[in-house]
PDB file of C-alpha atoms and ligand atoms in Angstrom:
ATOM      1  CA  UNK C   9      -5.782 -14.547  -6.648  1.00 96.00           C
ATOM      2  CA  UNK C  10      -9.575 -14.146  -6.585  1.00 97.00           C
ATOM      3  CA  UNK C  11     -11.561 -10.999  -5.897  1.00 97.00           C
ATOM      4  CA  UNK C  12     -15.346 -11.280  -5.902  1.00 98.00           C
ATOM      5  CA  UNK C  13     -17.165  -7.990  -5.431  1.00 97.00           C
ATOM      6  CA  UNK C  14     -20.871  -7.570  -4.911  1.00 98.00           C
ATOM      7  CA  UNK C  15     -21.823 -10.283  -7.372  1.00 98.00           C
ATOM      8  CA  UNK C  16     -25.494 -10.993  -8.029  1.00 98.00           C
ATOM      9  CA  UNK C  17     -27.070 -13.489 -10.365  1.00 98.00           C
ATOM     10  CA  UNK C  18     -30.753 -14.145 -10.945  1.00 97.00           C
ATOM     11  CA  UNK C  19     -32.486 -17.021 -12.657  1.00 96.00           C
ATOM     12  CA  UNK C  20     -35.841 -15.508 -13.506  1.00 93.00           C
ATOM     13  CA  UNK C  21     -37.108 -14.234 -10.181  1.00 91.00           C
ATOM     14  CA  UNK C  22     -34.739 -16.396  -8.167  1.00 96.00           C
ATOM     15  CA  UNK C  23     -31.668 -14.836  -6.567  1.00 96.00           C
ATOM     16  CA  UNK C  24     -29.012 -17.500  -7.004  1.00 98.00           C
ATOM     17  CA  UNK C  25     -26.299 -15.068  -5.873  1.00 98.00           C
ATOM     18  CA  UNK C  26     -27.122 -12.041  -3.797  1.00 98.00           C
ATOM     19  CA  UNK C  27     -24.331  -9.465  -3.444  1.00 98.00           C
ATOM     20  CA  UNK C  28     -21.558 -11.947  -2.809  1.00 98.00           C
ATOM     21  CA  UNK C  29     -18.155 -10.521  -1.844  1.00 98.00           C
ATOM     22  CA  UNK C  30     -15.018 -12.421  -0.867  1.00 97.00           C
ATOM     23  CA  UNK C  31     -11.321 -12.850  -1.645  1.00 97.00           C
ATOM     24  CA  UNK C  32      -9.016 -15.802  -2.009  1.00 98.00           C
ATOM     25  CA  UNK C  33      -5.322 -15.162  -1.535  1.00 98.00           C
ATOM     26  CA  UNK C  34      -2.603 -17.047  -3.330  1.00 98.00           C
ATOM     27  CA  UNK C  35      -2.083 -20.438  -1.677  1.00 98.00           C
ATOM     28  CA  UNK C  36      -5.240 -20.145   0.369  1.00 98.00           C
ATOM     29  CA  UNK C  37      -7.770 -22.977   0.714  1.00 98.00           C
ATOM     30  CA  UNK C  38     -11.351 -21.843   1.002  1.00 98.00           C
ATOM     31  CA  UNK C  39     -14.146 -24.326   1.653  1.00 98.00           C
ATOM     32  CA  UNK C  40     -17.713 -23.335   0.776  1.00 98.00           C
ATOM     33  CA  UNK C  41     -20.537 -25.084   2.585  1.00 97.00           C
ATOM     34  CA  UNK C  42     -24.285 -24.601   2.596  1.00 96.00           C
ATOM     35  CA  UNK C  43     -27.596 -26.283   1.894  1.00 96.00           C
ATOM     36  CA  UNK C  44     -28.637 -27.492  -1.537  1.00 96.00           C
ATOM     37  CA  UNK C  45     -29.747 -24.608  -3.749  1.00 97.00           C
ATOM     38  CA  UNK C  46     -27.830 -21.956  -1.792  1.00 98.00           C
ATOM     39  CA  UNK C  47     -25.794 -20.865  -4.825  1.00 98.00           C
ATOM     40  CA  UNK C  48     -22.514 -22.713  -4.250  1.00 98.00           C
ATOM     41  CA  UNK C  49     -22.239 -24.158  -7.762  1.00 98.00           C
ATOM     42  CA  UNK C  50     -23.380 -20.926  -9.369  1.00 98.00           C
ATOM     43  CA  UNK C  51     -20.653 -19.092  -7.483  1.00 98.00           C
ATOM     44  CA  UNK C  52     -17.978 -21.595  -8.428  1.00 97.00           C
ATOM     45  CA  UNK C  53     -19.059 -21.593 -12.058  1.00 96.00           C
ATOM     46  CA  UNK C  54     -18.918 -17.802 -12.065  1.00 96.00           C
ATOM     47  CA  UNK C  55     -15.244 -18.012 -11.083  1.00 95.00           C
ATOM     48  CA  UNK C  56     -14.563 -19.845 -14.334  1.00 92.00           C
ATOM     49  CA  UNK C  57     -16.991 -17.773 -16.390  1.00 92.00           C
ATOM     50  CA  UNK C  58     -19.246 -20.739 -17.002  1.00 92.00           C
ATOM     51  CA  UNK C  59     -22.067 -18.510 -15.769  1.00 93.00           C
ATOM     52  CA  UNK C  60     -22.956 -14.931 -16.694  1.00 94.00           C
ATOM     53  CA  UNK C  61     -23.362 -12.632 -13.703  1.00 96.00           C
ATOM     54  CA  UNK C  62     -25.884  -9.793 -13.572  1.00 97.00           C
ATOM     55  CA  UNK C  63     -23.933  -7.296 -11.493  1.00 97.00           C
ATOM     56  CA  UNK C  64     -20.642  -7.065  -9.656  1.00 97.00           C
ATOM     57  CA  UNK C  65     -17.067  -7.841 -10.536  1.00 96.00           C
ATOM     58  CA  UNK C  66     -14.815 -10.882 -10.446  1.00 96.00           C
ATOM     59  CA  UNK C  67     -11.042 -10.751 -10.856  1.00 95.00           C
ATOM     60  CA  UNK C  68      -8.999 -13.935 -11.125  1.00 94.00           C
ATOM     61  CA  UNK C  69      -5.241 -13.433 -11.070  1.00 92.00           C
ATOM     62  CA  UNK C  70      -5.818  -9.875 -12.250  1.00 90.00           C
ATOM     63  CA  UNK C  71      -8.079 -10.891 -15.152  1.00 90.00           C
ATOM     64  CA  UNK C  72     -11.436  -9.101 -15.074  1.00 92.00           C
ATOM     65  CA  UNK C  73     -13.708 -12.012 -15.973  1.00 92.00           C
ATOM     66  CA  UNK C  74     -16.734 -10.022 -16.958  1.00 91.00           C
ATOM     67  CA  UNK C  75     -14.879  -7.034 -18.361  1.00 87.00           C
ATOM     68  CA  UNK C  76     -14.799  -6.287 -22.044  1.00 84.00           C
ATOM     69  CA  UNK C  77     -12.163  -7.924 -24.171  1.00 83.00           C
ATOM     70  CA  UNK C  78     -11.213 -10.522 -21.579  1.00 85.00           C
ATOM     71  CA  UNK C  79      -9.383 -13.470 -23.069  1.00 84.00           C
ATOM     72  CA  UNK C  80     -11.544 -16.253 -21.741  1.00 83.00           C
ATOM     73  CA  UNK C  81      -9.231 -18.955 -23.032  1.00 82.00           C
ATOM     74  CA  UNK C  82      -6.344 -17.557 -21.037  1.00 82.00           C
ATOM     75  CA  UNK C  83      -8.529 -17.649 -17.957  1.00 84.00           C
ATOM     76  CA  UNK C  84      -9.569 -21.267 -18.547  1.00 82.00           C
ATOM     77  CA  UNK C  85      -5.897 -22.211 -18.784  1.00 83.00           C
ATOM     78  CA  UNK C  86      -5.301 -20.759 -15.351  1.00 90.00           C
ATOM     79  CA  UNK C  87      -8.325 -22.189 -13.584  1.00 95.00           C
ATOM     80  CA  UNK C  88      -8.859 -25.927 -13.220  1.00 95.00           C
ATOM     81  CA  UNK C  89     -12.281 -27.262 -12.333  1.00 95.00           C
ATOM     82  CA  UNK C  90     -13.397 -30.631 -11.011  1.00 96.00           C
ATOM     83  CA  UNK C  91     -17.092 -31.464 -10.889  1.00 94.00           C
ATOM     84  CA  UNK C  92     -19.231 -33.951  -9.050  1.00 93.00           C
ATOM     85  CA  UNK C  93     -19.632 -35.933 -12.278  1.00 91.00           C
ATOM     86  CA  UNK C  94     -16.203 -36.727 -13.594  1.00 85.00           C
ATOM     87  CA  UNK C  95     -16.889 -35.887 -17.245  1.00 89.00           C
ATOM     88  CA  UNK C  96     -14.022 -37.875 -18.679  1.00 96.00           C
ATOM     89  CA  UNK C  97     -14.056 -38.471 -22.425  1.00 96.00           C
ATOM     90  CA  UNK C  98     -15.427 -42.047 -22.609  1.00 96.00           C
ATOM     91  CA  UNK C  99     -13.785 -42.977 -25.905  1.00 97.00           C
ATOM     92  CA  UNK C 100     -10.322 -41.854 -24.872  1.00 97.00           C
ATOM     93  CA  UNK C 101      -7.896 -43.668 -22.616  1.00 98.00           C
ATOM     94  CA  UNK C 102      -6.900 -42.256 -19.267  1.00 98.00           C
ATOM     95  CA  UNK C 103      -3.642 -41.017 -20.775  1.00 98.00           C
ATOM     96  CA  UNK C 104      -5.424 -39.389 -23.731  1.00 97.00           C
ATOM     97  CA  UNK C 105      -7.874 -37.723 -21.379  1.00 97.00           C
ATOM     98  CA  UNK C 106      -4.937 -36.035 -19.683  1.00 97.00           C
ATOM     99  CA  UNK C 107      -2.925 -35.168 -22.790  1.00 97.00           C
ATOM    100  CA  UNK C 108      -5.669 -33.834 -25.085  1.00 94.00           C
ATOM    101  CA  UNK C 109      -5.969 -30.293 -23.747  1.00 89.00           C
ATOM    102  CA  UNK C 110      -2.234 -30.069 -23.189  1.00 90.00           C
ATOM    103  CA  UNK C 111      -1.658 -30.626 -26.918  1.00 90.00           C
ATOM    104  CA  UNK C 112      -4.587 -28.531 -28.156  1.00 88.00           C
ATOM    105  CA  UNK C 113      -4.545 -25.628 -25.702  1.00 86.00           C
ATOM    106  CA  UNK C 114      -0.994 -25.565 -24.376  1.00 87.00           C
ATOM    107  CA  UNK C 115       0.456 -26.764 -27.694  1.00 90.00           C
ATOM    108  CA  UNK C 116       2.733 -29.270 -26.067  1.00 93.00           C
ATOM    109  CA  UNK C 117       4.315 -32.056 -28.103  1.00 94.00           C
ATOM    110  CA  UNK C 118       2.916 -35.556 -27.620  1.00 95.00           C
ATOM    111  CA  UNK C 119       6.069 -36.640 -25.808  1.00 96.00           C
ATOM    112  CA  UNK C 120       5.941 -33.683 -23.479  1.00 96.00           C
ATOM    113  CA  UNK C 121       2.233 -34.145 -22.781  1.00 96.00           C
ATOM    114  CA  UNK C 122       2.684 -37.880 -22.175  1.00 97.00           C
ATOM    115  CA  UNK C 123       5.486 -37.265 -19.726  1.00 97.00           C
ATOM    116  CA  UNK C 124       3.423 -34.714 -17.839  1.00 97.00           C
ATOM    117  CA  UNK C 125       0.405 -37.067 -17.788  1.00 97.00           C
ATOM    118  CA  UNK C 126       2.421 -40.014 -16.492  1.00 98.00           C
ATOM    119  CA  UNK C 127       3.874 -37.845 -13.734  1.00 97.00           C
ATOM    120  CA  UNK C 128       0.398 -36.723 -12.710  1.00 97.00           C
ATOM    121  CA  UNK C 129      -0.985 -40.260 -12.835  1.00 98.00           C
ATOM    122  CA  UNK C 130       1.815 -41.302 -10.500  1.00 97.00           C
ATOM    123  CA  UNK C 131       0.866 -38.450  -8.212  1.00 96.00           C
ATOM    124  CA  UNK C 132      -2.780 -39.562  -8.019  1.00 97.00           C
ATOM    125  CA  UNK C 133      -1.728 -43.220  -7.708  1.00 96.00           C
ATOM    126  CA  UNK C 134      -2.983 -44.426 -11.100  1.00 97.00           C
ATOM    127  CA  UNK C 135       0.116 -44.850 -13.209  1.00 96.00           C
ATOM    128  CA  UNK C 136      -0.871 -48.402 -14.136  1.00 97.00           C
ATOM    129  CA  UNK C 137      -4.212 -47.203 -15.552  1.00 97.00           C
ATOM    130  CA  UNK C 138      -2.745 -45.029 -18.315  1.00 98.00           C
ATOM    131  CA  UNK C 139      -4.058 -47.274 -21.091  1.00 98.00           C
ATOM    132  CA  UNK C 140      -7.457 -48.020 -19.557  1.00 98.00           C
ATOM    133  CA  UNK C 141     -10.778 -46.516 -20.640  1.00 98.00           C
ATOM    134  CA  UNK C 142     -12.798 -44.565 -18.056  1.00 97.00           C
ATOM    135  CA  UNK C 143     -15.611 -47.145 -17.933  1.00 96.00           C
ATOM    136  CA  UNK C 144     -13.135 -49.692 -16.556  1.00 97.00           C
ATOM    137  CA  UNK C 145     -12.294 -47.473 -13.581  1.00 97.00           C
ATOM    138  CA  UNK C 146     -14.102 -47.030 -10.289  1.00 96.00           C
ATOM    139  CA  UNK C 147     -15.712 -43.681  -9.521  1.00 96.00           C
ATOM    140  CA  UNK C 148     -12.884 -42.756  -7.185  1.00 97.00           C
ATOM    141  CA  UNK C 149     -10.307 -43.599  -9.838  1.00 97.00           C
ATOM    142  CA  UNK C 150     -12.196 -41.598 -12.482  1.00 97.00           C
ATOM    143  CA  UNK C 151     -12.319 -38.601 -10.193  1.00 97.00           C
ATOM    144  CA  UNK C 152      -8.578 -38.848  -9.558  1.00 97.00           C
ATOM    145  CA  UNK C 153      -8.035 -38.895 -13.339  1.00 98.00           C
ATOM    146  CA  UNK C 154     -10.261 -35.818 -13.630  1.00 97.00           C
ATOM    147  CA  UNK C 155      -8.066 -34.067 -11.063  1.00 98.00           C
ATOM    148  CA  UNK C 156      -4.909 -35.093 -12.934  1.00 98.00           C
ATOM    149  CA  UNK C 157      -6.452 -33.803 -16.165  1.00 97.00           C
ATOM    150  CA  UNK C 158      -7.156 -30.418 -14.593  1.00 96.00           C
ATOM    151  CA  UNK C 159      -3.646 -30.240 -13.129  1.00 97.00           C
ATOM    152  CA  UNK C 160      -2.068 -30.974 -16.498  1.00 96.00           C
ATOM    153  CA  UNK C 161      -2.809 -27.401 -17.543  1.00 93.00           C
ATOM    154  CA  UNK C 162      -0.692 -26.060 -14.664  1.00 94.00           C
ATOM    155  CA  UNK C 163      -3.594 -24.082 -13.213  1.00 95.00           C
ATOM    156  CA  UNK C 164      -2.982 -21.340 -10.664  1.00 95.00           C
ATOM    157  CA  UNK C 165      -6.362 -21.951  -9.082  1.00 97.00           C
ATOM    158  CA  UNK C 166      -8.340 -25.169  -8.623  1.00 98.00           C
ATOM    159  CA  UNK C 167     -12.103 -25.229  -8.133  1.00 98.00           C
ATOM    160  CA  UNK C 168     -13.807 -28.350  -6.794  1.00 98.00           C
ATOM    161  CA  UNK C 169     -17.601 -28.657  -6.840  1.00 98.00           C
ATOM    162  CA  UNK C 170     -18.631 -31.496  -4.513  1.00 97.00           C
ATOM    163  CA  UNK C 171     -15.942 -33.779  -5.936  1.00 97.00           C
ATOM    164  CA  UNK C 172     -16.867 -36.700  -3.671  1.00 97.00           C
ATOM    165  CA  UNK C 173     -20.658 -36.415  -3.624  1.00 96.00           C
ATOM    166  CA  UNK C 174     -21.204 -38.956  -6.393  1.00 94.00           C
ATOM    167  CA  UNK C 175     -18.824 -41.506  -4.918  1.00 95.00           C
ATOM    168  CA  UNK C 176     -19.448 -44.632  -2.896  1.00 94.00           C
ATOM    169  CA  UNK C 177     -18.302 -44.019   0.683  1.00 93.00           C
ATOM    170  CA  UNK C 178     -15.238 -46.255   0.428  1.00 94.00           C
ATOM    171  CA  UNK C 179     -13.871 -44.146  -2.435  1.00 96.00           C
ATOM    172  CA  UNK C 180     -14.222 -40.743  -0.840  1.00 97.00           C
ATOM    173  CA  UNK C 181     -10.986 -41.027   1.128  1.00 97.00           C
ATOM    174  CA  UNK C 182      -8.738 -41.628  -1.880  1.00 97.00           C
ATOM    175  CA  UNK C 183     -10.030 -38.509  -3.628  1.00 97.00           C
ATOM    176  CA  UNK C 184      -9.765 -36.369  -0.495  1.00 98.00           C
ATOM    177  CA  UNK C 185      -6.196 -37.633  -0.018  1.00 97.00           C
ATOM    178  CA  UNK C 186      -5.247 -36.370  -3.479  1.00 97.00           C
ATOM    179  CA  UNK C 187      -6.845 -33.015  -2.682  1.00 98.00           C
ATOM    180  CA  UNK C 188      -5.038 -32.844   0.648  1.00 98.00           C
ATOM    181  CA  UNK C 189      -1.674 -33.467  -0.966  1.00 97.00           C
ATOM    182  CA  UNK C 190      -2.449 -30.749  -3.502  1.00 97.00           C
ATOM    183  CA  UNK C 191      -3.283 -28.424  -0.628  1.00 98.00           C
ATOM    184  CA  UNK C 192       0.015 -29.237   1.092  1.00 97.00           C
ATOM    185  CA  UNK C 193       1.880 -28.336  -2.094  1.00 97.00           C
ATOM    186  CA  UNK C 194       0.446 -24.837  -1.846  1.00 97.00           C
ATOM    187  CA  UNK C 195      -2.256 -24.884  -4.547  1.00 98.00           C
ATOM    188  CA  UNK C 196      -4.871 -22.130  -4.278  1.00 98.00           C
ATOM    189  CA  UNK C 197      -8.165 -24.000  -3.880  1.00 98.00           C
ATOM    190  CA  UNK C 198     -11.862 -23.245  -3.591  1.00 98.00           C
ATOM    191  CA  UNK C 199     -13.761 -26.366  -2.589  1.00 98.00           C
ATOM    192  CA  UNK C 200     -17.500 -26.887  -2.266  1.00 98.00           C
ATOM    193  CA  UNK C 201     -18.003 -29.937  -0.100  1.00 97.00           C
ATOM    194  CA  UNK C 202     -20.058 -31.555   2.625  1.00 94.00           C
ATOM    195  CA  UNK C 203     -16.955 -33.307   3.965  1.00 95.00           C
ATOM    196  CA  UNK C 204     -16.536 -31.462   7.236  1.00 94.00           C
ATOM    197  CA  UNK C 205     -13.443 -33.452   8.181  1.00 95.00           C
ATOM    198  CA  UNK C 206     -11.759 -32.093   5.075  1.00 97.00           C
ATOM    199  CA  UNK C 207     -12.917 -28.563   5.880  1.00 96.00           C
ATOM    200  CA  UNK C 208     -11.557 -28.846   9.406  1.00 95.00           C
ATOM    201  CA  UNK C 209      -8.222 -30.212   8.300  1.00 96.00           C
ATOM    202  CA  UNK C 210      -7.503 -28.266   5.133  1.00 97.00           C
ATOM    203  CA  UNK C 211      -9.465 -25.017   5.049  1.00 98.00           C
ATOM    204  CA  UNK C 212      -7.841 -21.725   5.921  1.00 98.00           C
ATOM    205  CA  UNK C 213     -11.303 -20.277   5.756  1.00 97.00           C
ATOM    206  CA  UNK C 214     -14.842 -21.641   5.581  1.00 97.00           C
ATOM    207  CA  UNK C 215     -17.696 -19.773   3.926  1.00 97.00           C
ATOM    208  CA  UNK C 216     -21.294 -20.669   4.717  1.00 97.00           C
ATOM    209  CA  UNK C 217     -23.866 -19.765   2.062  1.00 98.00           C
ATOM    210  CA  UNK C 218     -27.621 -19.699   2.298  1.00 97.00           C
ATOM    211  CA  UNK C 219     -30.159 -18.396  -0.234  1.00 96.00           C
ATOM    212  CA  UNK C 220     -27.471 -16.901  -2.475  1.00 98.00           C
ATOM    213  CA  UNK C 221     -25.716 -15.016   0.301  1.00 98.00           C
ATOM    214  CA  UNK C 222     -22.591 -15.453   2.343  1.00 98.00           C
ATOM    215  CA  UNK C 223     -24.050 -15.757   5.825  1.00 97.00           C
ATOM    216  CA  UNK C 224     -20.852 -16.404   7.714  1.00 96.00           C
ATOM    217  CA  UNK C 225     -17.146 -16.666   7.027  1.00 96.00           C
ATOM    218  CA  UNK C 226     -14.324 -17.693   9.351  1.00 96.00           C
ATOM    219  CA  UNK C 227     -11.653 -20.182  10.335  1.00 96.00           C
ATOM    220  CA  UNK C 228     -12.630 -23.835  10.787  1.00 95.00           C
ATOM    221  CA  UNK C 229     -12.216 -23.388  14.562  1.00 94.00           C
ATOM    222  CA  UNK C 230     -14.698 -20.541  14.538  1.00 93.00           C
ATOM    223  CA  UNK C 231     -17.144 -22.541  12.476  1.00 91.00           C
ATOM    224  CA  UNK C 232     -17.082 -25.808  14.275  1.00 90.00           C
ATOM    225  CA  UNK C 233     -16.716 -24.439  17.818  1.00 90.00           C
ATOM    226  CA  UNK C 234     -18.673 -21.251  17.843  1.00 90.00           C
ATOM    227  CA  UNK C 235     -20.638 -20.241  14.746  1.00 92.00           C
ATOM    228  CA  UNK C 236     -22.286 -16.865  15.134  1.00 93.00           C
ATOM    229  CA  UNK C 237     -25.448 -17.240  13.097  1.00 94.00           C
ATOM    230  CA  UNK C 238     -28.410 -19.395  13.949  1.00 94.00           C
ATOM    231  CA  UNK C 239     -28.691 -20.521  10.329  1.00 94.00           C
ATOM    232  CA  UNK C 240     -25.101 -21.795  10.391  1.00 94.00           C
ATOM    233  CA  UNK C 241     -25.670 -23.647  13.659  1.00 93.00           C
ATOM    234  CA  UNK C 242     -28.758 -25.292  12.259  1.00 93.00           C
ATOM    235  CA  UNK C 243     -26.974 -26.369   9.079  1.00 93.00           C
ATOM    236  CA  UNK C 244     -24.002 -27.776  10.975  1.00 92.00           C
ATOM    237  CA  UNK C 245     -26.245 -29.604  13.423  1.00 90.00           C
ATOM    238  CA  UNK C 246     -27.942 -31.279  10.466  1.00 89.00           C
ATOM    239  CA  UNK C 247     -24.813 -32.512   8.755  1.00 85.00           C
ATOM    240  CA  UNK C 248     -22.401 -33.221  11.622  1.00 75.00           C
TER     241      UNK C 248
HETATM  242  P1  ADP B 318     -26.041 -25.297  -4.863  1.00 56.98           P
HETATM  243  O1  ADP B 318     -24.838 -25.636  -5.679  1.00 56.98           O
HETATM  244  O2  ADP B 318     -25.716 -24.589  -3.598  1.00 56.98           O
HETATM  245  O3  ADP B 318     -26.921 -26.485  -4.611  1.00 56.98           O
HETATM  246  P2  ADP B 318     -26.874 -23.852  -7.229  1.00 56.98           P
HETATM  247  O4  ADP B 318     -25.851 -22.791  -7.408  1.00 56.98           O
HETATM  248  O5  ADP B 318     -26.775 -25.038  -8.084  1.00 56.98           O
HETATM  249  O6  ADP B 318     -26.932 -24.256  -5.683  1.00 56.98           O
HETATM  250  O7  ADP B 318     -28.304 -23.231  -7.443  1.00 56.98           O
HETATM  251  C1  ADP B 318     -28.743 -22.036  -6.800  1.00 56.98           C
HETATM  252  C2  ADP B 318     -30.160 -21.765  -7.201  1.00 56.98           C
HETATM  253  O8  ADP B 318     -30.201 -21.400  -8.569  1.00 56.98           O
HETATM  254  C3  ADP B 318     -31.077 -22.972  -7.050  1.00 56.98           C
HETATM  255  O9  ADP B 318     -32.330 -22.524  -6.622  1.00 56.98           O
HETATM  256  C4  ADP B 318     -31.135 -23.539  -8.453  1.00 56.98           C
HETATM  257  O10 ADP B 318     -32.363 -24.203  -8.669  1.00 56.98           O
HETATM  258  C5  ADP B 318     -31.032 -22.278  -9.297  1.00 56.98           C
HETATM  259  N1  ADP B 318     -30.370 -22.540 -10.596  1.00 56.98           N
HETATM  260  C6  ADP B 318     -29.103 -22.965 -10.778  1.00 56.98           C
HETATM  261  N2  ADP B 318     -28.802 -23.064 -12.093  1.00 56.98           N
HETATM  262  C7  ADP B 318     -29.927 -22.695 -12.758  1.00 56.98           C
HETATM  263  C8  ADP B 318     -30.275 -22.573 -14.150  1.00 56.98           C
HETATM  264  N3  ADP B 318     -29.379 -22.834 -15.107  1.00 56.98           N
HETATM  265  N4  ADP B 318     -31.525 -22.156 -14.443  1.00 56.98           N
HETATM  266  C9  ADP B 318     -32.423 -21.873 -13.487  1.00 56.98           C
HETATM  267  N5  ADP B 318     -32.167 -21.956 -12.169  1.00 56.98           N
HETATM  268  C10 ADP B 318     -30.942 -22.350 -11.795  1.00 56.98           C
HETATM  269 MG1   MG B 319     -24.142 -27.467  -6.335  1.00 56.98          MG
END
């Protein structure tokens, strides 16, 4: 589903990504961890072409993101992204937030889009909030709406960039539960998170980044029992 080959990205003299290479297979859940500033968001944004890369190659579902003549809109339809800040449209209701792109991008009828949105709201446990405005929802509820909005496009790949980092502790669980159920349904997912419980439970593979590089990659068991690199051990000892 995703092929990242030797990708580098500089901001001025700073190497945000330094020859990053990895794959994500269909249905796989990959969790990316690492200290602040290690390039996790830059990497995730590159997978949705929100960032220009300097060198290397990224394929998503066979689409060469940085190749010439790539239909970027087609890519954005296939890749859903959820950010730390929920970015809901404040002047639209929950339902409208979820139907807008369906109508504009997918060209669905209002009835079709509404039906899809209601189904997704049920899935994230917020059916009764369809008519509410985002400001009336808690952070956890807003993030669940943001997930439903991304899912409404029927993405083949979902990217999550620290989806629970802006939430009060008591709301983290409800968002992780939605992500876990998505994982169980077989969604291909790349998740940047500091939630090690989630990594342990859901990840097929964990990637540890530091200073723009992939330092270590392995199963959760490998990571949490016996990480190879000193830098990984240090990081884990700080957050666990
Ligand atoms: P992480 O998500 O792991 O915290 P980021 O990918 O956000 O790391 O950032 C990696 C590095 O690139 C950091 O040093 C950050 O300051 C720098 N960086 C990220 N985006 C920009 C930008 N638009 N302009 C300049 N520097 C940036
Ligand atoms: Mg980040």
